[in-house]
Amino acid sequence: MQLDNKIFGTESGDSFAQVALEVFKFQYANIEIYKDFCDLLKVNPSTVNEISAIPFLPIEFFKSYDIGDSSNYDKLFLSSGTTQQERSKHYIKDLDVYKRSFFNGFNKFYGNPSDYLIAAILPGYVDNPNSSLLFMVGQFIKAANDPLSGYYSFENDSLIEQLKKIQASNANHKLIFGVSFALLAIAEKHQIDLSDCIIMETGGMKGKRKEIVREELHSILKNAFQVNNIHSEYGMTEMLSQAYSKGDGIFEESSTMKVLIRNIYQPLQLLSNHKSGGINIIDLSNLYSVSFLATQDLGKKLSHSTFQVLGRFDQS
Protein backbone atom coordinates (compact mmCIF):
# COMPACT_ATOMS: atom_id res chain seq x y z
CA MET A 1 0.00 0.00 0.00
CA GLN A 2 1.30 3.47 -0.89
CA LEU A 3 2.08 5.78 2.03
CA ASP A 4 -0.49 8.35 0.88
CA ASN A 5 -3.15 5.67 1.36
CA LYS A 6 -1.63 4.27 4.54
CA ILE A 7 -1.88 7.60 6.37
CA PHE A 8 -5.66 7.39 6.03
CA GLY A 9 -5.82 3.75 7.09
CA THR A 10 -4.94 4.08 10.76
CA GLU A 11 -8.55 3.73 11.91
CA SER A 12 -9.25 0.57 9.93
CA GLY A 13 -5.99 -1.37 9.99
CA ASP A 14 -2.47 -0.06 10.33
CA SER A 15 -1.57 1.35 13.72
CA PHE A 16 -0.87 5.08 13.93
CA ALA A 17 2.59 4.48 15.43
CA GLN A 18 3.55 2.03 12.69
CA VAL A 19 2.58 4.45 9.91
CA ALA A 20 4.23 7.40 11.71
CA LEU A 21 7.53 5.51 11.81
CA GLU A 22 7.27 4.79 8.09
CA VAL A 23 6.51 8.46 7.40
CA PHE A 24 9.49 9.50 9.54
CA LYS A 25 11.89 7.35 7.52
CA PHE A 26 10.35 8.58 4.25
CA GLN A 27 10.74 12.23 5.26
CA TYR A 28 14.28 11.73 6.56
CA ALA A 29 15.20 10.37 3.14
CA ASN A 30 13.36 13.02 1.11
CA ILE A 31 13.17 16.32 3.06
CA GLU A 32 16.68 17.77 3.20
CA ILE A 33 16.12 20.31 5.97
CA TYR A 34 14.51 17.66 8.17
CA LYS A 35 17.38 15.23 7.54
CA ASP A 36 19.86 17.95 8.53
CA PHE A 37 17.86 18.63 11.70
CA CYS A 38 17.83 14.95 12.67
CA ASP A 39 21.53 14.59 11.89
CA LEU A 40 22.39 17.55 14.13
CA LEU A 41 20.50 15.79 16.93
CA LYS A 42 22.42 12.60 16.05
CA VAL A 43 19.19 10.69 15.45
CA ASN A 44 19.55 7.80 13.02
CA PRO A 45 16.23 6.45 11.64
CA SER A 46 17.53 2.89 11.86
CA THR A 47 17.57 3.20 15.67
CA VAL A 48 14.11 4.84 16.02
CA ASN A 49 11.50 2.24 16.96
CA GLU A 50 8.85 4.34 18.72
CA ILE A 51 7.25 7.70 17.98
CA SER A 52 8.54 9.26 21.20
CA ALA A 53 12.07 9.04 19.73
CA ILE A 54 11.22 10.94 16.54
CA PRO A 55 12.61 14.52 16.42
CA PHE A 56 10.00 17.29 16.20
CA LEU A 57 10.95 20.19 13.95
CA PRO A 58 10.35 23.66 15.48
CA ILE A 59 7.47 25.18 13.56
CA GLU A 60 9.43 28.42 13.04
CA PHE A 61 11.42 26.59 10.33
CA PHE A 62 8.45 27.14 8.01
CA LYS A 63 9.27 30.86 8.14
CA SER A 64 12.98 30.52 7.42
CA TYR A 65 13.12 27.60 4.99
CA ASP A 66 11.17 26.10 2.11
CA ILE A 67 9.73 22.97 3.70
CA GLY A 68 8.94 20.51 0.93
CA ASP A 69 9.52 20.88 -2.80
CA SER A 70 9.25 24.56 -3.74
CA SER A 71 9.84 23.76 -7.42
CA ASN A 72 7.00 21.25 -7.85
CA TYR A 73 3.81 21.86 -5.88
CA ASP A 74 0.04 22.18 -6.26
CA LYS A 75 -0.48 25.05 -3.83
CA LEU A 76 1.43 27.42 -1.57
CA PHE A 77 -0.20 28.27 1.76
CA LEU A 78 0.93 31.36 3.66
CA SER A 79 0.14 32.27 7.25
CA SER A 80 -1.71 35.48 8.01
CA GLY A 81 0.40 38.48 8.97
CA THR A 82 1.35 42.03 8.09
CA THR A 83 3.90 42.89 5.42
CA GLN A 84 6.44 43.50 8.22
CA GLN A 85 6.03 40.00 9.62
CA GLU A 86 7.78 36.94 8.31
CA ARG A 87 5.08 34.51 7.22
CA SER A 88 5.12 30.74 7.32
CA LYS A 89 5.24 29.06 3.91
CA HIS A 90 3.87 25.58 3.30
CA TYR A 91 4.35 24.04 -0.14
CA ILE A 92 1.63 21.47 -0.83
CA LYS A 93 2.78 18.80 -3.26
CA ASP A 94 -0.61 17.06 -3.51
CA LEU A 95 -3.70 19.13 -2.76
CA ASP A 96 -5.86 16.02 -2.87
CA VAL A 97 -4.16 14.78 0.32
CA TYR A 98 -5.23 17.99 2.10
CA LYS A 99 -8.80 17.69 0.79
CA ARG A 100 -9.05 14.07 1.85
CA SER A 101 -7.67 14.97 5.27
CA PHE A 102 -10.06 17.81 6.09
CA PHE A 103 -13.13 16.07 4.67
CA ASN A 104 -12.28 12.93 6.68
CA GLY A 105 -11.83 15.04 9.82
CA PHE A 106 -15.12 16.90 9.34
CA ASN A 107 -16.99 13.68 8.63
CA LYS A 108 -15.60 12.07 11.77
CA PHE A 109 -16.92 14.78 14.09
CA TYR A 110 -19.85 16.37 12.24
CA GLY A 111 -20.92 14.19 9.32
CA ASN A 112 -21.15 15.10 5.65
CA PRO A 113 -20.86 18.84 4.82
CA SER A 114 -23.62 18.32 2.23
CA ASP A 115 -26.07 18.02 5.14
CA TYR A 116 -25.19 21.50 6.37
CA LEU A 117 -25.79 25.17 5.80
CA ILE A 118 -22.24 26.51 6.19
CA ALA A 119 -21.61 30.22 6.68
CA ALA A 120 -18.21 31.81 7.17
CA ILE A 121 -17.27 35.13 8.78
CA LEU A 122 -13.53 35.26 8.22
CA PRO A 123 -12.22 38.83 7.87
CA GLY A 124 -8.45 38.84 7.58
CA TYR A 125 -8.54 35.47 5.86
CA VAL A 126 -10.60 36.49 2.82
CA ASP A 127 -7.81 38.97 1.99
CA ASN A 128 -5.29 36.11 1.98
CA PRO A 129 -5.94 33.87 -1.04
CA ASN A 130 -3.12 31.63 0.20
CA SER A 131 -4.89 30.85 3.50
CA SER A 132 -5.21 27.13 4.21
CA LEU A 133 -8.26 27.81 6.42
CA LEU A 134 -9.97 29.78 3.65
CA PHE A 135 -9.32 26.95 1.20
CA MET A 136 -10.75 24.34 3.58
CA VAL A 137 -13.87 26.32 4.48
CA GLY A 138 -14.37 27.14 0.80
CA GLN A 139 -14.44 23.44 -0.02
CA PHE A 140 -16.96 22.83 2.78
CA ILE A 141 -19.16 25.62 1.43
CA LYS A 142 -19.02 24.11 -2.08
CA ALA A 143 -20.07 20.75 -0.65
CA ALA A 144 -22.95 22.25 1.36
CA ASN A 145 -26.25 21.94 -0.47
CA ASP A 146 -27.90 25.10 0.80
CA PRO A 147 -28.37 28.45 -0.97
CA LEU A 148 -27.54 30.39 2.21
CA SER A 149 -24.10 28.80 2.45
CA GLY A 150 -21.23 31.18 1.70
CA TYR A 151 -18.94 33.90 3.00
CA TYR A 152 -20.52 36.73 4.93
CA SER A 153 -18.91 40.15 5.18
CA PHE A 154 -18.09 41.33 8.67
CA GLU A 155 -18.42 44.95 7.51
CA ASN A 156 -21.85 44.46 5.92
CA ASP A 157 -24.57 46.45 7.71
CA SER A 158 -27.06 43.69 6.96
CA LEU A 159 -24.96 40.94 8.61
CA ILE A 160 -27.29 40.63 11.60
CA GLU A 161 -30.32 40.26 9.35
CA GLN A 162 -28.44 37.62 7.35
CA LEU A 163 -27.63 35.73 10.55
CA LYS A 164 -31.30 35.83 11.50
CA LYS A 165 -32.16 34.27 8.12
CA ILE A 166 -29.68 31.49 8.83
CA GLN A 167 -31.27 30.90 12.25
CA ALA A 168 -34.74 30.75 10.65
CA SER A 169 -33.63 28.41 7.87
CA ASN A 170 -35.07 24.90 7.64
CA ALA A 171 -31.62 23.39 7.02
CA ASN A 172 -30.95 20.20 8.96
CA HIS A 173 -27.69 21.52 10.37
CA LYS A 174 -26.31 25.05 10.46
CA LEU A 175 -22.65 25.83 11.05
CA ILE A 176 -21.12 29.29 11.34
CA PHE A 177 -17.33 29.47 11.08
CA GLY A 178 -15.99 32.70 12.57
CA VAL A 179 -12.61 34.18 13.36
CA SER A 180 -12.56 34.97 17.06
CA PHE A 181 -12.18 38.75 16.90
CA ALA A 182 -15.12 39.06 14.49
CA LEU A 183 -17.42 36.88 16.60
CA LEU A 184 -16.44 38.86 19.70
CA ALA A 185 -17.13 42.20 18.00
CA ILE A 186 -20.59 40.99 16.94
CA ALA A 187 -21.33 39.65 20.42
CA GLU A 188 -20.38 42.90 22.09
CA LYS A 189 -22.84 44.88 19.96
CA HIS A 190 -25.72 42.47 19.48
CA GLN A 191 -27.79 39.90 21.33
CA ILE A 192 -28.99 37.53 18.63
CA ASP A 193 -30.64 34.15 18.88
CA LEU A 194 -28.45 31.62 17.06
CA SER A 195 -29.48 28.72 19.27
CA ASP A 196 -30.22 26.53 16.25
CA CYS A 197 -26.67 26.96 14.92
CA ILE A 198 -23.23 25.57 15.69
CA ILE A 199 -20.91 28.48 16.34
CA MET A 200 -17.30 27.52 15.62
CA GLU A 201 -14.45 29.89 16.40
CA THR A 202 -11.19 29.45 14.57
CA GLY A 203 -9.01 30.99 17.27
CA GLY A 204 -6.87 34.05 17.77
CA MET A 205 -7.39 37.79 17.64
CA LYS A 206 -4.87 38.14 14.76
CA GLY A 207 -3.58 41.39 16.23
CA LYS A 208 -7.03 43.02 15.98
CA ARG A 209 -7.87 42.75 19.67
CA LYS A 210 -6.14 42.03 22.95
CA GLU A 211 -5.94 38.27 23.45
CA ILE A 212 -8.32 36.88 26.07
CA VAL A 213 -8.52 33.40 27.52
CA ARG A 214 -10.76 30.94 25.70
CA GLU A 215 -13.12 30.52 28.68
CA GLU A 216 -13.88 34.27 28.75
CA LEU A 217 -14.33 34.42 24.97
CA HIS A 218 -16.70 31.47 24.97
CA SER A 219 -18.71 32.84 27.87
CA ILE A 220 -19.31 36.12 26.03
CA LEU A 221 -20.24 34.32 22.80
CA LYS A 222 -22.60 31.86 24.52
CA ASN A 223 -24.47 34.67 26.24
CA ALA A 224 -24.77 36.81 23.12
CA PHE A 225 -25.75 34.03 20.73
CA GLN A 226 -27.87 32.00 23.19
CA VAL A 227 -26.02 28.71 22.60
CA ASN A 228 -24.94 26.12 25.15
CA ASN A 229 -21.48 25.51 23.70
CA ILE A 230 -18.98 27.19 21.44
CA HIS A 231 -17.15 24.84 19.11
CA SER A 232 -13.54 25.36 18.06
CA GLU A 233 -11.28 24.32 15.20
CA TYR A 234 -7.56 23.81 15.82
CA GLY A 235 -5.31 23.99 12.81
CA MET A 236 -2.54 26.09 11.30
CA THR A 237 -0.79 26.87 8.03
CA GLU A 238 1.92 24.33 8.80
CA MET A 239 -0.60 21.50 9.31
CA LEU A 240 -2.98 19.66 6.98
CA SER A 241 -5.01 17.97 9.75
CA GLN A 242 -7.41 19.55 12.22
CA ALA A 243 -8.71 18.91 15.71
CA TYR A 244 -12.18 19.98 16.81
CA SER A 245 -13.75 20.91 20.12
CA LYS A 246 -17.50 20.68 20.71
CA GLY A 247 -17.27 22.64 23.94
CA ASP A 248 -15.26 23.42 27.07
CA GLY A 249 -12.07 23.83 25.03
CA ILE A 250 -11.48 20.06 24.90
CA PHE A 251 -10.15 19.11 21.47
CA GLU A 252 -10.24 15.69 19.86
CA GLU A 253 -7.69 14.65 17.26
CA SER A 254 -8.62 13.60 13.75
CA SER A 255 -7.38 10.18 12.64
CA THR A 256 -4.31 11.61 10.88
CA MET A 257 -2.94 13.58 13.84
CA LYS A 258 -1.59 12.95 17.31
CA VAL A 259 -0.70 15.48 20.01
CA LEU A 260 2.21 14.93 22.39
CA ILE A 261 3.30 17.31 25.15
CA ARG A 262 6.97 18.24 25.59
CA ASN A 263 8.77 19.57 28.64
CA ILE A 264 9.34 23.29 28.00
CA TYR A 265 12.69 23.12 29.87
CA GLN A 266 13.86 19.87 28.24
CA PRO A 267 12.27 19.92 24.76
CA LEU A 268 13.32 16.37 23.86
CA GLN A 269 11.45 14.97 26.86
CA LEU A 270 7.75 14.12 26.52
CA LEU A 271 5.28 14.48 29.39
CA SER A 272 2.47 12.22 30.56
CA ASN A 273 -1.24 13.14 30.52
CA HIS A 274 -2.49 16.11 32.55
CA LYS A 275 0.93 17.82 32.63
CA SER A 276 1.29 21.19 30.91
CA GLY A 277 3.95 21.84 28.30
CA GLY A 278 4.62 22.63 24.66
CA ILE A 279 2.37 21.02 22.06
CA ASN A 280 4.08 18.65 19.62
CA ILE A 281 2.01 17.43 16.70
CA ILE A 282 2.30 14.40 14.47
CA ASP A 283 0.37 15.22 11.31
CA LEU A 284 0.47 12.29 8.90
CA SER A 285 -1.25 14.41 6.23
CA ASN A 286 1.96 16.47 6.01
CA LEU A 287 3.40 13.51 4.13
CA TYR A 288 5.36 15.61 1.61
CA SER A 289 6.62 18.25 4.04
CA VAL A 290 7.28 17.46 7.73
CA SER A 291 4.82 15.53 9.88
CA PHE A 292 6.57 16.07 13.22
CA LEU A 293 6.12 19.62 14.49
CA ALA A 294 7.04 21.37 17.73
CA THR A 295 4.53 24.25 17.95
CA GLN A 296 4.59 27.43 20.03
CA ASP A 297 1.30 26.49 21.70
CA LEU A 298 1.03 25.42 25.33
CA GLY A 299 -1.33 22.64 26.31
CA LYS A 300 -1.87 19.34 28.03
CA LYS A 301 -3.03 15.90 26.96
CA LEU A 302 -6.18 14.70 28.71
CA SER A 303 -6.56 11.21 27.24
CA HIS A 304 -5.43 9.09 24.32
CA SER A 305 -7.13 11.39 21.79
CA THR A 306 -8.11 14.60 23.64
CA PHE A 307 -6.14 17.68 24.65
CA GLN A 308 -6.46 21.30 25.75
CA VAL A 309 -4.76 24.38 24.35
CA LEU A 310 -3.75 26.64 27.25
CA GLY A 311 -2.06 29.51 25.45
CA ARG A 312 1.08 30.50 23.62
CA PHE A 313 4.75 30.80 24.52
CA ASP A 314 5.68 34.37 25.41
CA GLN A 315 6.84 36.41 22.40
CA SER A 316 5.92 33.57 20.03
mmCIF file of C-alpha atoms in Angstrom, residues 72-241:
data_model
loop_
_atom_site.group_PDB
_atom_site.id
_atom_site.type_symbol
_atom_site.label_atom_id
_atom_site.label_comp_id
_atom_site.label_asym_id
_atom_site.label_seq_id
_atom_site.Cartn_x
_atom_site.Cartn_y
_atom_site.Cartn_z
ATOM 1 C CA ASN A 72 7.004 21.252 -7.851
ATOM 2 C CA TYR A 73 3.813 21.861 -5.884
ATOM 3 C CA ASP A 74 0.042 22.176 -6.262
ATOM 4 C CA LYS A 75 -0.476 25.053 -3.831
ATOM 5 C CA LEU A 76 1.426 27.417 -1.574
ATOM 6 C CA PHE A 77 -0.202 28.267 1.757
ATOM 7 C CA LEU A 78 0.926 31.361 3.665
ATOM 8 C CA SER A 79 0.141 32.266 7.255
ATOM 9 C CA SER A 80 -1.708 35.485 8.008
ATOM 10 C CA GLY A 81 0.404 38.476 8.975
ATOM 11 C CA THR A 82 1.353 42.029 8.086
ATOM 12 C CA THR A 83 3.903 42.889 5.420
ATOM 13 C CA GLN A 84 6.435 43.499 8.218
ATOM 14 C CA GLN A 85 6.027 40.001 9.623
ATOM 15 C CA GLU A 86 7.778 36.940 8.313
ATOM 16 C CA ARG A 87 5.078 34.513 7.223
ATOM 17 C CA SER A 88 5.120 30.738 7.321
ATOM 18 C CA LYS A 89 5.238 29.059 3.913
ATOM 19 C CA HIS A 90 3.873 25.577 3.299
ATOM 20 C CA TYR A 91 4.353 24.039 -0.144
ATOM 21 C CA ILE A 92 1.626 21.470 -0.834
ATOM 22 C CA LYS A 93 2.775 18.798 -3.259
ATOM 23 C CA ASP A 94 -0.609 17.058 -3.514
ATOM 24 C CA LEU A 95 -3.696 19.134 -2.761
ATOM 25 C CA ASP A 96 -5.865 16.018 -2.869
ATOM 26 C CA VAL A 97 -4.164 14.780 0.324
ATOM 27 C CA TYR A 98 -5.230 17.986 2.098
ATOM 28 C CA LYS A 99 -8.795 17.691 0.786
ATOM 29 C CA ARG A 100 -9.049 14.072 1.852
ATOM 30 C CA SER A 101 -7.672 14.970 5.273
ATOM 31 C CA PHE A 102 -10.063 17.810 6.086
ATOM 32 C CA PHE A 103 -13.126 16.069 4.670
ATOM 33 C CA ASN A 104 -12.283 12.931 6.682
ATOM 34 C CA GLY A 105 -11.834 15.044 9.819
ATOM 35 C CA PHE A 106 -15.120 16.897 9.341
ATOM 36 C CA ASN A 107 -16.990 13.676 8.632
ATOM 37 C CA LYS A 108 -15.600 12.067 11.770
ATOM 38 C CA PHE A 109 -16.915 14.784 14.087
ATOM 39 C CA TYR A 110 -19.853 16.367 12.243
ATOM 40 C CA GLY A 111 -20.921 14.190 9.325
ATOM 41 C CA ASN A 112 -21.146 15.099 5.653
ATOM 42 C CA PRO A 113 -20.862 18.839 4.816
ATOM 43 C CA SER A 114 -23.623 18.322 2.230
ATOM 44 C CA ASP A 115 -26.068 18.017 5.136
ATOM 45 C CA TYR A 116 -25.188 21.504 6.374
ATOM 46 C CA LEU A 117 -25.794 25.169 5.797
ATOM 47 C CA ILE A 118 -22.243 26.506 6.193
ATOM 48 C CA ALA A 119 -21.610 30.218 6.681
ATOM 49 C CA ALA A 120 -18.205 31.811 7.174
ATOM 50 C CA ILE A 121 -17.268 35.129 8.783
ATOM 51 C CA LEU A 122 -13.528 35.262 8.216
ATOM 52 C CA PRO A 123 -12.218 38.833 7.867
ATOM 53 C CA GLY A 124 -8.450 38.837 7.581
ATOM 54 C CA TYR A 125 -8.544 35.468 5.860
ATOM 55 C CA VAL A 126 -10.597 36.487 2.819
ATOM 56 C CA ASP A 127 -7.814 38.965 1.994
ATOM 57 C CA ASN A 128 -5.285 36.113 1.980
ATOM 58 C CA PRO A 129 -5.937 33.875 -1.040
ATOM 59 C CA ASN A 130 -3.124 31.627 0.203
ATOM 60 C CA SER A 131 -4.887 30.849 3.497
ATOM 61 C CA SER A 132 -5.212 27.126 4.206
ATOM 62 C CA LEU A 133 -8.264 27.806 6.422
ATOM 63 C CA LEU A 134 -9.967 29.781 3.653
ATOM 64 C CA PHE A 135 -9.320 26.950 1.199
ATOM 65 C CA MET A 136 -10.746 24.344 3.580
ATOM 66 C CA VAL A 137 -13.873 26.325 4.478
ATOM 67 C CA GLY A 138 -14.372 27.143 0.799
ATOM 68 C CA GLN A 139 -14.436 23.435 -0.015
ATOM 69 C CA PHE A 140 -16.958 22.834 2.779
ATOM 70 C CA ILE A 141 -19.159 25.625 1.425
ATOM 71 C CA LYS A 142 -19.018 24.113 -2.082
ATOM 72 C CA ALA A 143 -20.069 20.752 -0.651
ATOM 73 C CA ALA A 144 -22.947 22.252 1.356
ATOM 74 C CA ASN A 145 -26.248 21.936 -0.473
ATOM 75 C CA ASP A 146 -27.900 25.103 0.803
ATOM 76 C CA PRO A 147 -28.371 28.453 -0.966
ATOM 77 C CA LEU A 148 -27.540 30.387 2.213
ATOM 78 C CA SER A 149 -24.100 28.797 2.452
ATOM 79 C CA GLY A 150 -21.234 31.176 1.699
ATOM 80 C CA TYR A 151 -18.941 33.901 2.998
ATOM 81 C CA TYR A 152 -20.524 36.734 4.926
ATOM 82 C CA SER A 153 -18.905 40.154 5.180
ATOM 83 C CA PHE A 154 -18.093 41.333 8.673
ATOM 84 C CA GLU A 155 -18.423 44.952 7.507
ATOM 85 C CA ASN A 156 -21.851 44.455 5.925
ATOM 86 C CA ASP A 157 -24.572 46.446 7.706
ATOM 87 C CA SER A 158 -27.062 43.689 6.956
ATOM 88 C CA LEU A 159 -24.962 40.939 8.609
ATOM 89 C CA ILE A 160 -27.291 40.631 11.599
ATOM 90 C CA GLU A 161 -30.322 40.262 9.346
ATOM 91 C CA GLN A 162 -28.442 37.621 7.353
ATOM 92 C CA LEU A 163 -27.630 35.731 10.547
ATOM 93 C CA LYS A 164 -31.304 35.825 11.501
ATOM 94 C CA LYS A 165 -32.164 34.270 8.123
ATOM 95 C CA ILE A 166 -29.685 31.494 8.829
ATOM 96 C CA GLN A 167 -31.273 30.898 12.248
ATOM 97 C CA ALA A 168 -34.739 30.755 10.654
ATOM 98 C CA SER A 169 -33.629 28.409 7.868
ATOM 99 C CA ASN A 170 -35.067 24.901 7.636
ATOM 100 C CA ALA A 171 -31.619 23.392 7.019
ATOM 101 C CA ASN A 172 -30.952 20.196 8.963
ATOM 102 C CA HIS A 173 -27.688 21.520 10.370
ATOM 103 C CA LYS A 174 -26.306 25.055 10.459
ATOM 104 C CA LEU A 175 -22.647 25.829 11.054
ATOM 105 C CA ILE A 176 -21.124 29.294 11.336
ATOM 106 C CA PHE A 177 -17.326 29.473 11.082
ATOM 107 C CA GLY A 178 -15.995 32.705 12.568
ATOM 108 C CA VAL A 179 -12.608 34.179 13.358
ATOM 109 C CA SER A 180 -12.560 34.965 17.065
ATOM 110 C CA PHE A 181 -12.176 38.753 16.901
ATOM 111 C CA ALA A 182 -15.121 39.062 14.494
ATOM 112 C CA LEU A 183 -17.425 36.883 16.600
ATOM 113 C CA LEU A 184 -16.439 38.858 19.697
ATOM 114 C CA ALA A 185 -17.131 42.204 17.999
ATOM 115 C CA ILE A 186 -20.590 40.988 16.935
ATOM 116 C CA ALA A 187 -21.335 39.647 20.421
ATOM 117 C CA GLU A 188 -20.384 42.905 22.092
ATOM 118 C CA LYS A 189 -22.839 44.883 19.963
ATOM 119 C CA HIS A 190 -25.721 42.467 19.482
ATOM 120 C CA GLN A 191 -27.790 39.900 21.333
ATOM 121 C CA ILE A 192 -28.986 37.528 18.631
ATOM 122 C CA ASP A 193 -30.642 34.148 18.877
ATOM 123 C CA LEU A 194 -28.451 31.617 17.058
ATOM 124 C CA SER A 195 -29.480 28.725 19.269
ATOM 125 C CA ASP A 196 -30.219 26.532 16.252
ATOM 126 C CA CYS A 197 -26.673 26.958 14.924
ATOM 127 C CA ILE A 198 -23.232 25.567 15.690
ATOM 128 C CA ILE A 199 -20.907 28.484 16.342
ATOM 129 C CA MET A 200 -17.300 27.524 15.622
ATOM 130 C CA GLU A 201 -14.452 29.892 16.404
ATOM 131 C CA THR A 202 -11.187 29.452 14.570
ATOM 132 C CA GLY A 203 -9.008 30.991 17.272
ATOM 133 C CA GLY A 204 -6.874 34.046 17.766
ATOM 134 C CA MET A 205 -7.386 37.791 17.640
ATOM 135 C CA LYS A 206 -4.873 38.136 14.759
ATOM 136 C CA GLY A 207 -3.583 41.394 16.231
ATOM 137 C CA LYS A 208 -7.027 43.022 15.976
ATOM 138 C CA ARG A 209 -7.866 42.748 19.673
ATOM 139 C CA LYS A 210 -6.137 42.028 22.952
ATOM 140 C CA GLU A 211 -5.944 38.270 23.448
ATOM 141 C CA ILE A 212 -8.322 36.884 26.072
ATOM 142 C CA VAL A 213 -8.521 33.401 27.524
ATOM 143 C CA ARG A 214 -10.765 30.941 25.695
ATOM 144 C CA GLU A 215 -13.121 30.523 28.677
ATOM 145 C CA GLU A 216 -13.876 34.265 28.748
ATOM 146 C CA LEU A 217 -14.335 34.422 24.974
ATOM 147 C CA HIS A 218 -16.703 31.465 24.969
ATOM 148 C CA SER A 219 -18.711 32.845 27.873
ATOM 149 C CA ILE A 220 -19.308 36.120 26.026
ATOM 150 C CA LEU A 221 -20.243 34.316 22.801
ATOM 151 C CA LYS A 222 -22.596 31.860 24.517
ATOM 152 C CA ASN A 223 -24.473 34.674 26.240
ATOM 153 C CA ALA A 224 -24.766 36.814 23.121
ATOM 154 C CA PHE A 225 -25.748 34.027 20.729
ATOM 155 C CA GLN A 226 -27.866 31.998 23.185
ATOM 156 C CA VAL A 227 -26.024 28.711 22.604
ATOM 157 C CA ASN A 228 -24.942 26.116 25.148
ATOM 158 C CA ASN A 229 -21.484 25.508 23.697
ATOM 159 C CA ILE A 230 -18.978 27.188 21.444
ATOM 160 C CA HIS A 231 -17.151 24.836 19.115
ATOM 161 C CA SER A 232 -13.537 25.363 18.059
ATOM 162 C CA GLU A 233 -11.283 24.316 15.202
ATOM 163 C CA TYR A 234 -7.558 23.814 15.821
ATOM 164 C CA GLY A 235 -5.309 23.992 12.811
ATOM 165 C CA MET A 236 -2.543 26.086 11.298
ATOM 166 C CA THR A 237 -0.790 26.867 8.034
ATOM 167 C CA GLU A 238 1.920 24.332 8.804
ATOM 168 C CA MET A 239 -0.602 21.499 9.305
ATOM 169 C CA LEU A 240 -2.982 19.662 6.978
ATOM 170 C CA SER A 241 -5.015 17.968 9.746
#
